[in-house]
PDB file of N, CA and C in Angstrom:
ATOM      1  N   MET K  27       6.686  -1.235   6.823  1.00 59.00           N
ATOM      2  CA  MET K  27       6.503   0.357   7.083  1.00 59.00           C
ATOM      3  C   MET K  27       5.415   0.766   5.751  1.00 59.00           C
ATOM      4  N   ILE K  28       4.411   1.641   6.232  1.00 67.00           N
ATOM      5  CA  ILE K  28       3.065   1.737   5.621  1.00 67.00           C
ATOM      6  C   ILE K  28       3.109   3.553   5.559  1.00 67.00           C
ATOM      7  N   SER K  29       3.383   3.302   3.970  1.00 58.00           N
ATOM      8  CA  SER K  29       2.987   4.894   3.485  1.00 58.00           C
ATOM      9  C   SER K  29       1.640   5.214   3.262  1.00 58.00           C
ATOM     10  N   ALA K  30       1.001   5.690   4.338  1.00 58.00           N
ATOM     11  CA  ALA K  30      -0.890   5.917   4.364  1.00 58.00           C
ATOM     12  C   ALA K  30      -1.085   7.107   3.366  1.00 58.00           C
ATOM     13  N   GLY K  31      -1.964   6.598   2.386  1.00 56.00           N
ATOM     14  CA  GLY K  31      -2.403   7.692   1.745  1.00 56.00           C
ATOM     15  C   GLY K  31      -3.794   8.468   2.190  1.00 56.00           C
ATOM     16  N   GLY K  32      -3.987   8.273   3.295  1.00 67.00           N
ATOM     17  CA  GLY K  32      -4.917   8.577   3.653  1.00 67.00           C
ATOM     18  C   GLY K  32      -6.180   7.759   3.892  1.00 67.00           C
ATOM     19  N   ALA K  33      -7.736   8.256   3.599  1.00 75.00           N
ATOM     20  CA  ALA K  33      -8.440   7.864   3.648  1.00 75.00           C
ATOM     21  C   ALA K  33      -8.701   6.840   4.960  1.00 75.00           C
ATOM     22  N   ASN K  34      -8.627   5.165   4.612  1.00 86.00           N
ATOM     23  CA  ASN K  34      -8.742   4.309   5.599  1.00 86.00           C
ATOM     24  C   ASN K  34      -7.575   3.381   5.373  1.00 86.00           C
ATOM     25  N   GLN K  35      -6.973   2.817   6.906  1.00 91.00           N
ATOM     26  CA  GLN K  35      -6.173   1.413   6.555  1.00 91.00           C
ATOM     27  C   GLN K  35      -6.342   0.696   7.471  1.00 91.00           C
ATOM     28  N   VAL K  36      -6.641  -0.493   7.393  1.00 94.00           N
ATOM     29  CA  VAL K  36      -7.023  -1.498   8.288  1.00 94.00           C
ATOM     30  C   VAL K  36      -6.044  -2.479   8.513  1.00 94.00           C
ATOM     31  N   LEU K  37      -5.538  -2.346   9.692  1.00 95.00           N
ATOM     32  CA  LEU K  37      -4.176  -3.114  10.343  1.00 95.00           C
ATOM     33  C   LEU K  37      -4.733  -4.417  11.109  1.00 95.00           C
ATOM     34  N   ALA K  38      -4.167  -5.480  10.496  1.00 95.00           N
ATOM     35  CA  ALA K  38      -4.221  -6.718  10.826  1.00 95.00           C
ATOM     36  C   ALA K  38      -3.369  -7.285  12.284  1.00 95.00           C
ATOM     37  N   PHE K  39      -4.361  -7.864  13.248  1.00 97.00           N
ATOM     38  CA  PHE K  39      -3.673  -8.461  14.648  1.00 97.00           C
ATOM     39  C   PHE K  39      -3.529  -9.609  13.682  1.00 97.00           C
ATOM     40  N   PRO K  40      -2.018 -10.273  14.495  1.00 96.00           N
ATOM     41  CA  PRO K  40      -1.235 -11.603  13.972  1.00 96.00           C
ATOM     42  C   PRO K  40      -2.337 -12.721  14.881  1.00 96.00           C
ATOM     43  N   PRO K  41      -2.114 -13.728  14.704  1.00 95.00           N
ATOM     44  CA  PRO K  41      -3.027 -14.631  15.057  1.00 95.00           C
ATOM     45  C   PRO K  41      -3.041 -14.860  16.706  1.00 95.00           C
ATOM     46  N   PHE K  42      -1.351 -14.497  17.143  1.00 92.00           N
ATOM     47  CA  PHE K  42      -1.044 -14.578  18.773  1.00 92.00           C
ATOM     48  C   PHE K  42       0.163 -13.937  18.524  1.00 92.00           C
ATOM     49  N   GLY K  43       0.519 -13.070  19.587  1.00 95.00           N
ATOM     50  CA  GLY K  43       1.680 -12.229  19.978  1.00 95.00           C
ATOM     51  C   GLY K  43       1.645 -11.059  19.225  1.00 95.00           C
ATOM     52  N   ARG K  44       2.533 -10.305  18.792  1.00 96.00           N
ATOM     53  CA  ARG K  44       2.800  -8.755  18.500  1.00 96.00           C
ATOM     54  C   ARG K  44       2.991  -8.523  17.153  1.00 96.00           C
ATOM     55  N   VAL K  45       2.963  -7.706  16.715  1.00 95.00           N
ATOM     56  CA  VAL K  45       3.580  -7.196  15.320  1.00 95.00           C
ATOM     57  C   VAL K  45       3.392  -5.655  15.441  1.00 95.00           C
ATOM     58  N   CYS K  46       4.319  -5.115  14.753  1.00 95.00           N
ATOM     59  CA  CYS K  46       4.642  -3.659  14.721  1.00 95.00           C
ATOM     60  C   CYS K  46       4.502  -2.782  13.252  1.00 95.00           C
ATOM     61  N   TYR K  47       3.888  -1.694  13.448  1.00 94.00           N
ATOM     62  CA  TYR K  47       3.348  -0.978  12.045  1.00 94.00           C
ATOM     63  C   TYR K  47       3.835   0.413  12.202  1.00 94.00           C
ATOM     64  N   ASP K  48       4.832   0.530  11.114  1.00 93.00           N
ATOM     65  CA  ASP K  48       5.405   1.962  11.381  1.00 93.00           C
ATOM     66  C   ASP K  48       4.998   2.696  10.071  1.00 93.00           C
ATOM     67  N   ILE K  49       4.256   3.785  10.230  1.00 92.00           N
ATOM     68  CA  ILE K  49       3.142   4.306   9.329  1.00 92.00           C
ATOM     69  C   ILE K  49       3.514   6.167   9.181  1.00 92.00           C
ATOM     70  N   THR K  50       4.001   6.182   7.987  1.00 90.00           N
ATOM     71  CA  THR K  50       4.251   7.769   7.783  1.00 90.00           C
ATOM     72  C   THR K  50       3.162   8.328   7.059  1.00 90.00           C
ATOM     73  N   LEU K  51       2.572   9.337   7.561  1.00 90.00           N
ATOM     74  CA  LEU K  51       1.242   9.812   7.250  1.00 90.00           C
ATOM     75  C   LEU K  51       1.832  10.641   6.054  1.00 90.00           C
ATOM     76  N   THR K  52       0.713  10.644   4.733  1.00 89.00           N
ATOM     77  CA  THR K  52       0.467  11.484   4.156  1.00 89.00           C
ATOM     78  C   THR K  52      -0.530  12.255   3.351  1.00 89.00           C
ATOM     79  N   ALA K  53      -1.423  11.895   4.647  1.00 89.00           N
ATOM     80  CA  ALA K  53      -2.358  12.793   4.478  1.00 89.00           C
ATOM     81  C   ALA K  53      -3.370  11.954   5.833  1.00 89.00           C
ATOM     82  N   ASP K  54      -4.444  12.507   5.869  1.00 91.00           N
ATOM     83  CA  ASP K  54      -5.815  12.275   7.339  1.00 91.00           C
ATOM     84  C   ASP K  54      -5.814  10.616   7.390  1.00 91.00           C
ATOM     85  N   LEU K  55      -5.631  10.011   8.040  1.00 92.00           N
ATOM     86  CA  LEU K  55      -5.749   8.745   8.294  1.00 92.00           C
ATOM     87  C   LEU K  55      -7.080   8.254   9.490  1.00 92.00           C
ATOM     88  N   THR K  56      -7.971   7.147   9.007  1.00 94.00           N
ATOM     89  CA  THR K  56      -8.878   6.659   9.608  1.00 94.00           C
ATOM     90  C   THR K  56      -7.947   5.085   9.812  1.00 94.00           C
ATOM     91  N   ILE K  57      -8.205   4.544  10.911  1.00 95.00           N
ATOM     92  CA  ILE K  57      -7.571   3.582  11.340  1.00 95.00           C
ATOM     93  C   ILE K  57      -8.341   2.598  11.319  1.00 95.00           C
ATOM     94  N   GLY K  58      -8.690   1.169  11.192  1.00 96.00           N
ATOM     95  CA  GLY K  58      -9.747   0.106  11.692  1.00 96.00           C
ATOM     96  C   GLY K  58      -8.700  -1.098  11.847  1.00 96.00           C
ATOM     97  N   PHE K  59      -9.291  -2.219  12.466  1.00 97.00           N
ATOM     98  CA  PHE K  59      -8.430  -3.345  13.199  1.00 97.00           C
ATOM     99  C   PHE K  59      -9.312  -4.874  12.582  1.00 97.00           C
ATOM    100  N   SER K  60      -8.262  -5.743  12.084  1.00 96.00           N
ATOM    101  CA  SER K  60      -9.028  -7.017  12.040  1.00 96.00           C
ATOM    102  C   SER K  60      -8.037  -8.013  12.365  1.00 96.00           C
ATOM    103  N   GLY K  61      -8.554  -9.303  12.509  1.00 96.00           N
ATOM    104  CA  GLY K  61      -7.579 -10.569  12.963  1.00 96.00           C
ATOM    105  C   GLY K  61      -7.485 -10.737  14.274  1.00 96.00           C
ATOM    106  N   GLY K  62      -6.492 -11.388  14.230  1.00 96.00           N
ATOM    107  CA  GLY K  62      -6.613 -11.653  15.927  1.00 96.00           C
ATOM    108  C   GLY K  62      -7.130 -13.565  16.174  1.00 96.00           C
ATOM    109  N   THR K  63      -7.177 -13.756  17.462  1.00 94.00           N
ATOM    110  CA  THR K  63      -7.597 -15.190  17.457  1.00 94.00           C
ATOM    111  C   THR K  63      -8.246 -15.190  18.776  1.00 94.00           C
ATOM    112  N   ALA K  64      -9.398 -15.930  18.808  1.00 94.00           N
ATOM    113  CA  ALA K  64     -10.231 -16.274  20.041  1.00 94.00           C
ATOM    114  C   ALA K  64      -9.363 -16.610  21.112  1.00 94.00           C
ATOM    115  N   GLY K  65      -9.523 -16.300  22.210  1.00 94.00           N
ATOM    116  CA  GLY K  65      -8.818 -16.829  23.311  1.00 94.00           C
ATOM    117  C   GLY K  65      -7.257 -16.580  23.543  1.00 94.00           C
ATOM    118  N   GLU K  66      -6.913 -15.656  22.222  1.00 95.00           N
ATOM    119  CA  GLU K  66      -5.224 -14.998  22.607  1.00 95.00           C
ATOM    120  C   GLU K  66      -5.111 -13.717  22.456  1.00 95.00           C
ATOM    121  N   VAL K  67      -4.180 -13.205  23.401  1.00 96.00           N
ATOM    122  CA  VAL K  67      -3.995 -11.918  23.141  1.00 96.00           C
ATOM    123  C   VAL K  67      -3.040 -11.640  22.173  1.00 96.00           C
ATOM    124  N   SER K  68      -3.774 -10.590  21.308  1.00 97.00           N
ATOM    125  CA  SER K  68      -2.566 -10.506  20.027  1.00 97.00           C
ATOM    126  C   SER K  68      -2.651  -8.974  20.216  1.00 97.00           C
ATOM    127  N   GLY K  69      -1.423  -8.067  19.761  1.00 98.00           N
ATOM    128  CA  GLY K  69      -1.275  -6.897  20.096  1.00 98.00           C
ATOM    129  C   GLY K  69      -0.786  -6.174  18.955  1.00 98.00           C
ATOM    130  N   LEU K  70      -0.576  -4.790  18.728  1.00 97.00           N
ATOM    131  CA  LEU K  70      -0.126  -3.823  17.696  1.00 97.00           C
ATOM    132  C   LEU K  70       0.712  -2.900  18.432  1.00 97.00           C
ATOM    133  N   ARG K  71       1.950  -2.496  17.573  1.00 97.00           N
ATOM    134  CA  ARG K  71       2.547  -1.373  18.103  1.00 97.00           C
ATOM    135  C   ARG K  71       2.680  -0.891  17.208  1.00 97.00           C
ATOM    136  N   ILE K  72       1.867   0.750  17.054  1.00 96.00           N
ATOM    137  CA  ILE K  72       1.578   1.392  15.701  1.00 96.00           C
ATOM    138  C   ILE K  72       2.656   2.663  16.166  1.00 96.00           C
ATOM    139  N   ILE K  73       3.594   2.934  15.276  1.00 95.00           N
ATOM    140  CA  ILE K  73       4.239   4.478  15.047  1.00 95.00           C
ATOM    141  C   ILE K  73       3.848   4.983  14.310  1.00 95.00           C
ATOM    142  N   LEU K  74       3.247   6.099  14.428  1.00 94.00           N
ATOM    143  CA  LEU K  74       2.826   7.041  13.678  1.00 94.00           C
ATOM    144  C   LEU K  74       3.784   8.354  13.133  1.00 94.00           C
ATOM    145  N   ARG K  75       4.227   8.264  12.054  1.00 93.00           N
ATOM    146  CA  ARG K  75       5.376   9.519  11.720  1.00 93.00           C
ATOM    147  C   ARG K  75       4.502  10.492  10.993  1.00 93.00           C
ATOM    148  N   GLN K  76       4.816  11.881  11.350  1.00 94.00           N
ATOM    149  CA  GLN K  76       3.923  13.124  10.353  1.00 94.00           C
ATOM    150  C   GLN K  76       5.228  13.256   9.445  1.00 94.00           C
ATOM    151  N   PRO K  77       5.152  14.066   8.276  1.00 91.00           N
ATOM    152  CA  PRO K  77       6.046  14.287   7.344  1.00 91.00           C
ATOM    153  C   PRO K  77       7.136  15.401   8.039  1.00 91.00           C
ATOM    154  N   ALA K  78       8.258  15.153   7.365  1.00 91.00           N
ATOM    155  CA  ALA K  78       9.525  16.096   8.163  1.00 91.00           C
ATOM    156  C   ALA K  78       9.366  17.400   7.708  1.00 91.00           C
ATOM    157  N   SER K  79       8.651  17.624   6.872  1.00 90.00           N
ATOM    158  CA  SER K  79       8.072  19.427   6.624  1.00 90.00           C
ATOM    159  C   SER K  79       6.690  19.358   6.215  1.00 90.00           C
ATOM    160  N   GLY K  80       6.341  20.663   6.652  1.00 86.00           N
ATOM    161  CA  GLY K  80       4.870  20.852   6.032  1.00 86.00           C
ATOM    162  C   GLY K  80       3.841  20.750   7.301  1.00 86.00           C
ATOM    163  N   ALA K  81       2.448  20.693   6.854  1.00 84.00           N
ATOM    164  CA  ALA K  81       1.571  20.512   7.969  1.00 84.00           C
ATOM    165  C   ALA K  81       1.519  19.122   8.565  1.00 84.00           C
ATOM    166  N   GLY K  82       1.237  18.741   9.637  1.00 90.00           N
ATOM    167  CA  GLY K  82       0.713  17.212   9.984  1.00 90.00           C
ATOM    168  C   GLY K  82      -0.506  17.132   9.192  1.00 90.00           C
ATOM    169  N   PHE K  83      -1.115  15.846   9.934  1.00 93.00           N
ATOM    170  CA  PHE K  83      -1.818  15.043   9.334  1.00 93.00           C
ATOM    171  C   PHE K  83      -2.796  14.530  10.607  1.00 93.00           C
ATOM    172  N   ALA K  84      -3.981  14.306  10.614  1.00 93.00           N
ATOM    173  CA  ALA K  84      -4.857  13.883  11.499  1.00 93.00           C
ATOM    174  C   ALA K  84      -5.132  12.341  11.933  1.00 93.00           C
ATOM    175  N   VAL K  85      -4.969  11.612  12.906  1.00 94.00           N
ATOM    176  CA  VAL K  85      -5.636  10.078  12.759  1.00 94.00           C
ATOM    177  C   VAL K  85      -6.862  10.247  13.346  1.00 94.00           C
ATOM    178  N   HIS K  86      -7.602   9.259  12.931  1.00 94.00           N
ATOM    179  CA  HIS K  86      -9.006   9.015  13.273  1.00 94.00           C
ATOM    180  C   HIS K  86      -9.224   7.284  13.917  1.00 94.00           C
ATOM    181  N   TRP K  87      -9.709   6.975  15.201  1.00 96.00           N
ATOM    182  CA  TRP K  87      -9.624   5.473  15.923  1.00 96.00           C
ATOM    183  C   TRP K  87     -11.337   5.275  15.618  1.00 96.00           C
ATOM    184  N   PRO K  88     -11.150   3.952  15.608  1.00 96.00           N
ATOM    185  CA  PRO K  88     -12.896   3.588  15.756  1.00 96.00           C
ATOM    186  C   PRO K  88     -13.350   3.776  16.801  1.00 96.00           C
ATOM    187  N   ASP K  89     -14.980   4.124  17.019  1.00 94.00           N
ATOM    188  CA  ASP K  89     -15.450   4.433  18.191  1.00 94.00           C
ATOM    189  C   ASP K  89     -15.089   3.081  19.395  1.00 94.00           C
ATOM    190  N   ALA K  90     -15.135   1.920  18.711  1.00 94.00           N
ATOM    191  CA  ALA K  90     -14.963   0.733  19.868  1.00 94.00           C
ATOM    192  C   ALA K  90     -13.654   0.626  20.370  1.00 94.00           C
ATOM    193  N   LEU K  91     -12.894   1.372  20.141  1.00 97.00           N
ATOM    194  CA  LEU K  91     -11.257   1.059  21.005  1.00 97.00           C
ATOM    195  C   LEU K  91     -11.577   1.881  22.017  1.00 97.00           C
ATOM    196  N   TRP K  92     -11.067   1.179  23.121  1.00 97.00           N
ATOM    197  CA  TRP K  92     -11.033   1.620  24.762  1.00 97.00           C
ATOM    198  C   TRP K  92     -10.206   2.292  24.846  1.00 97.00           C
ATOM    199  N   TRP K  93      -9.838   3.384  25.403  1.00 97.00           N
ATOM    200  CA  TRP K  93      -8.521   4.306  26.103  1.00 97.00           C
ATOM    201  C   TRP K  93      -8.719   4.196  27.109  1.00 97.00           C
ATOM    202  N   PRO K  94      -7.382   4.327  28.082  1.00 94.00           N
ATOM    203  CA  PRO K  94      -7.377   5.191  29.571  1.00 94.00           C
ATOM    204  C   PRO K  94      -7.821   5.964  29.543  1.00 94.00           C
ATOM    205  N   ASP K  95      -8.982   6.682  30.554  1.00 91.00           N
ATOM    206  CA  ASP K  95      -9.775   7.604  30.985  1.00 91.00           C
ATOM    207  C   ASP K  95     -10.633   7.841  29.698  1.00 91.00           C
ATOM    208  N   ALA K  96     -11.120   7.125  28.994  1.00 93.00           N
ATOM    209  CA  ALA K  96     -12.183   7.323  28.189  1.00 93.00           C
ATOM    210  C   ALA K  96     -11.127   8.377  26.940  1.00 93.00           C
ATOM    211  N   THR K  97     -10.271   8.178  26.899  1.00 92.00           N
ATOM    212  CA  THR K  97      -9.568   9.799  26.010  1.00 92.00           C
ATOM    213  C   THR K  97      -8.611   8.678  25.022  1.00 92.00           C
ATOM    214  N   ALA K  98      -8.430   9.129  23.672  1.00 93.00           N
ATOM    215  CA  ALA K  98      -8.005   8.871  22.803  1.00 93.00           C
ATOM    216  C   ALA K  98      -6.945   9.702  22.825  1.00 93.00           C
ATOM    217  N   PRO K  99      -5.484   9.458  21.944  1.00 92.00           N
ATOM    218  CA  PRO K  99      -4.446  10.086  21.872  1.00 92.00           C
ATOM    219  C   PRO K  99      -4.380  11.197  21.619  1.00 92.00           C
ATOM    220  N   SER K 100      -3.604  12.496  21.431  1.00 89.00           N
ATOM    221  CA  SER K 100      -3.644  13.874  20.777  1.00 89.00           C
ATOM    222  C   SER K 100      -2.456  13.531  20.035  1.00 89.00           C
ATOM    223  N   ILE K 101      -2.694  13.349  18.720  1.00 89.00           N
ATOM    224  CA  ILE K 101      -1.358  12.974  17.959  1.00 89.00           C
ATOM    225  C   ILE K 101      -0.878  14.387  17.552  1.00 89.00           C
ATOM    226  N   LEU K 102       0.503  14.759  17.771  1.00 87.00           N
ATOM    227  CA  LEU K 102       1.356  15.724  17.182  1.00 87.00           C
ATOM    228  C   LEU K 102       0.743  15.931  15.832  1.00 87.00           C
ATOM    229  N   THR K 103       0.540  17.253  15.567  1.00 90.00           N
ATOM    230  CA  THR K 103       0.625  17.114  14.059  1.00 90.00           C
ATOM    231  C   THR K 103       1.711  18.068  13.408  1.00 90.00           C
ATOM    232  N   THR K 104       2.957  18.266  14.324  1.00 91.00           N
ATOM    233  CA  THR K 104       3.816  19.178  13.953  1.00 91.00           C
ATOM    234  C   THR K 104       4.967  18.319  12.969  1.00 91.00           C
ATOM    235  N   ALA K 105       5.570  19.292  12.104  1.00 92.00           N
ATOM    236  CA  ALA K 105       6.368  18.231  11.424  1.00 92.00           C
ATOM    237  C   ALA K 105       7.701  17.401  12.252  1.00 92.00           C
ATOM    238  N   GLY K 106       7.571  16.395  11.408  1.00 94.00           N
ATOM    239  CA  GLY K 106       8.767  15.490  12.113  1.00 94.00           C
ATOM    240  C   GLY K 106       8.080  14.722  13.375  1.00 94.00           C
ATOM    241  N   GLY K 107       6.865  14.839  13.838  1.00 94.00           N
ATOM    242  CA  GLY K 107       6.342  13.993  14.953  1.00 94.00           C
ATOM    243  C   GLY K 107       6.266  13.214  15.023  1.00 94.00           C
ATOM    244  N   VAL K 108       6.484  12.406  15.753  1.00 95.00           N
ATOM    245  CA  VAL K 108       6.256  10.746  15.968  1.00 95.00           C
ATOM    246  C   VAL K 108       5.442  10.499  17.696  1.00 95.00           C
ATOM    247  N   ALA K 109       4.454   9.238  17.229  1.00 95.00           N
ATOM    248  CA  ALA K 109       3.662   8.944  18.110  1.00 95.00           C
ATOM    249  C   ALA K 109       3.753   7.326  18.393  1.00 95.00           C
ATOM    250  N   GLN K 110       3.365   6.820  19.453  1.00 96.00           N
ATOM    251  CA  GLN K 110       3.240   5.717  19.420  1.00 96.00           C
ATOM    252  C   GLN K 110       2.269   4.931  20.377  1.00 96.00           C
ATOM    253  N   ILE K 111       1.695   4.061  19.731  1.00 97.00           N
ATOM    254  CA  ILE K 111       0.608   3.749  20.398  1.00 97.00           C
ATOM    255  C   ILE K 111       0.265   2.091  20.365  1.00 97.00           C
ATOM    256  N   TRP K 112      -0.128   1.772  21.478  1.00 98.00           N
ATOM    257  CA  TRP K 112      -0.406   0.049  21.541  1.00 98.00           C
ATOM    258  C   TRP K 112      -1.856  -0.379  21.442  1.00 98.00           C
ATOM    259  N   VAL K 113      -2.129  -1.330  20.571  1.00 98.00           N
ATOM    260  CA  VAL K 113      -3.721  -1.772  20.857  1.00 98.00           C
ATOM    261  C   VAL K 113      -3.363  -3.157  20.924  1.00 98.00           C
ATOM    262  N   GLU K 114      -4.370  -3.981  21.669  1.00 98.00           N
ATOM    263  CA  GLU K 114      -4.472  -5.316  21.811  1.00 98.00           C
ATOM    264  C   GLU K 114      -5.828  -5.784  21.699  1.00 98.00           C
ATOM    265  N   THR K 115      -6.017  -7.168  21.444  1.00 97.00           N
ATOM    266  CA  THR K 115      -7.471  -7.837  21.488  1.00 97.00           C
ATOM    267  C   THR K 115      -7.243  -9.023  21.973  1.00 97.00           C
ATOM    268  N   PRO K 116      -8.195  -9.721  22.887  1.00 96.00           N
ATOM    269  CA  PRO K 116      -8.345 -10.830  22.973  1.00 96.00           C
ATOM    270  C   PRO K 116      -9.236 -11.467  22.563  1.00 96.00           C
ATOM    271  N   ASP K 117      -9.730 -11.182  21.204  1.00 95.00           N
ATOM    272  CA  ASP K 117     -11.026 -11.653  20.893  1.00 95.00           C
ATOM    273  C   ASP K 117     -11.528 -11.525  19.227  1.00 95.00           C
ATOM    274  N   GLU K 118     -10.261 -11.445  18.759  1.00 94.00           N
ATOM    275  CA  GLU K 118     -10.385 -11.446  17.385  1.00 94.00           C
ATOM    276  C   GLU K 118     -11.064  -9.880  16.775  1.00 94.00           C
ATOM    277  N   ALA K 119     -10.366  -8.916  17.546  1.00 94.00           N
ATOM    278  CA  ALA K 119     -10.419  -7.422  17.339  1.00 94.00           C
ATOM    279  C   ALA K 119     -12.258  -7.164  17.766  1.00 94.00           C
ATOM    280  N   ALA K 120     -12.721  -8.131  18.444  1.00 95.00           N
ATOM    281  CA  ALA K 120     -14.226  -7.863  18.677  1.00 95.00           C
ATOM    282  C   ALA K 120     -14.053  -6.309  20.137  1.00 95.00           C
ATOM    283  N   THR K 121     -12.820  -6.781  20.648  1.00 96.00           N
ATOM    284  CA  THR K 121     -12.482  -5.899  22.058  1.00 96.00           C
ATOM    285  C   THR K 121     -11.298  -5.104  21.464  1.00 96.00           C
ATOM    286  N   LEU K 122     -11.350  -3.849  21.687  1.00 97.00           N
ATOM    287  CA  LEU K 122      -9.506  -3.211  21.191  1.00 97.00           C
ATOM    288  C   LEU K 122      -9.613  -2.466  22.562  1.00 97.00           C
ATOM    289  N   LEU K 123      -8.408  -2.682  23.167  1.00 97.00           N
ATOM    290  CA  LEU K 123      -7.984  -2.101  24.523  1.00 97.00           C
ATOM    291  C   LEU K 123      -6.689  -1.061  23.962  1.00 97.00           C
ATOM    292  N   GLY K 124      -6.659   0.150  23.916  1.00 98.00           N
ATOM    293  CA  GLY K 124      -5.371   1.044  23.661  1.00 98.00           C
ATOM    294  C   GLY K 124      -5.061   1.429  24.694  1.00 98.00           C
ATOM    295  N   ARG K 125      -3.481   1.980  24.379  1.00 96.00           N
ATOM    296  CA  ARG K 125      -3.002   2.640  25.272  1.00 96.00           C
ATOM    297  C   ARG K 125      -1.709   3.544  24.716  1.00 96.00           C
ATOM    298  N   TYR K 126      -1.281   4.816  25.297  1.00 93.00           N
ATOM    299  CA  TYR K 126      -0.193   5.313  24.849  1.00 93.00           C
ATOM    300  C   TYR K 126       0.672   5.908  25.754  1.00 93.00           C
TER     301      TYR K 126
END
């Protein structure tokens, strides 16, 4: 579990397979990616949680991340909101494929 203090958070792909990040937002967050292995599909499951009370926070994704219909997900900013995102790479984070 990651309690994100805002600013930047770089999430690492495993050498192969998948890993899950469970992030409780504490401020606006910009996500980046690293890791993975050329020729192996690596994946991340990202759970984003808004605080239980008060205003929620925004999440910003890298421009290089490809989304279905070229549209990044709208992350709920209401108290207690939860979103689940998947990101995969086949080539050490050079190509980023997102879905929600």
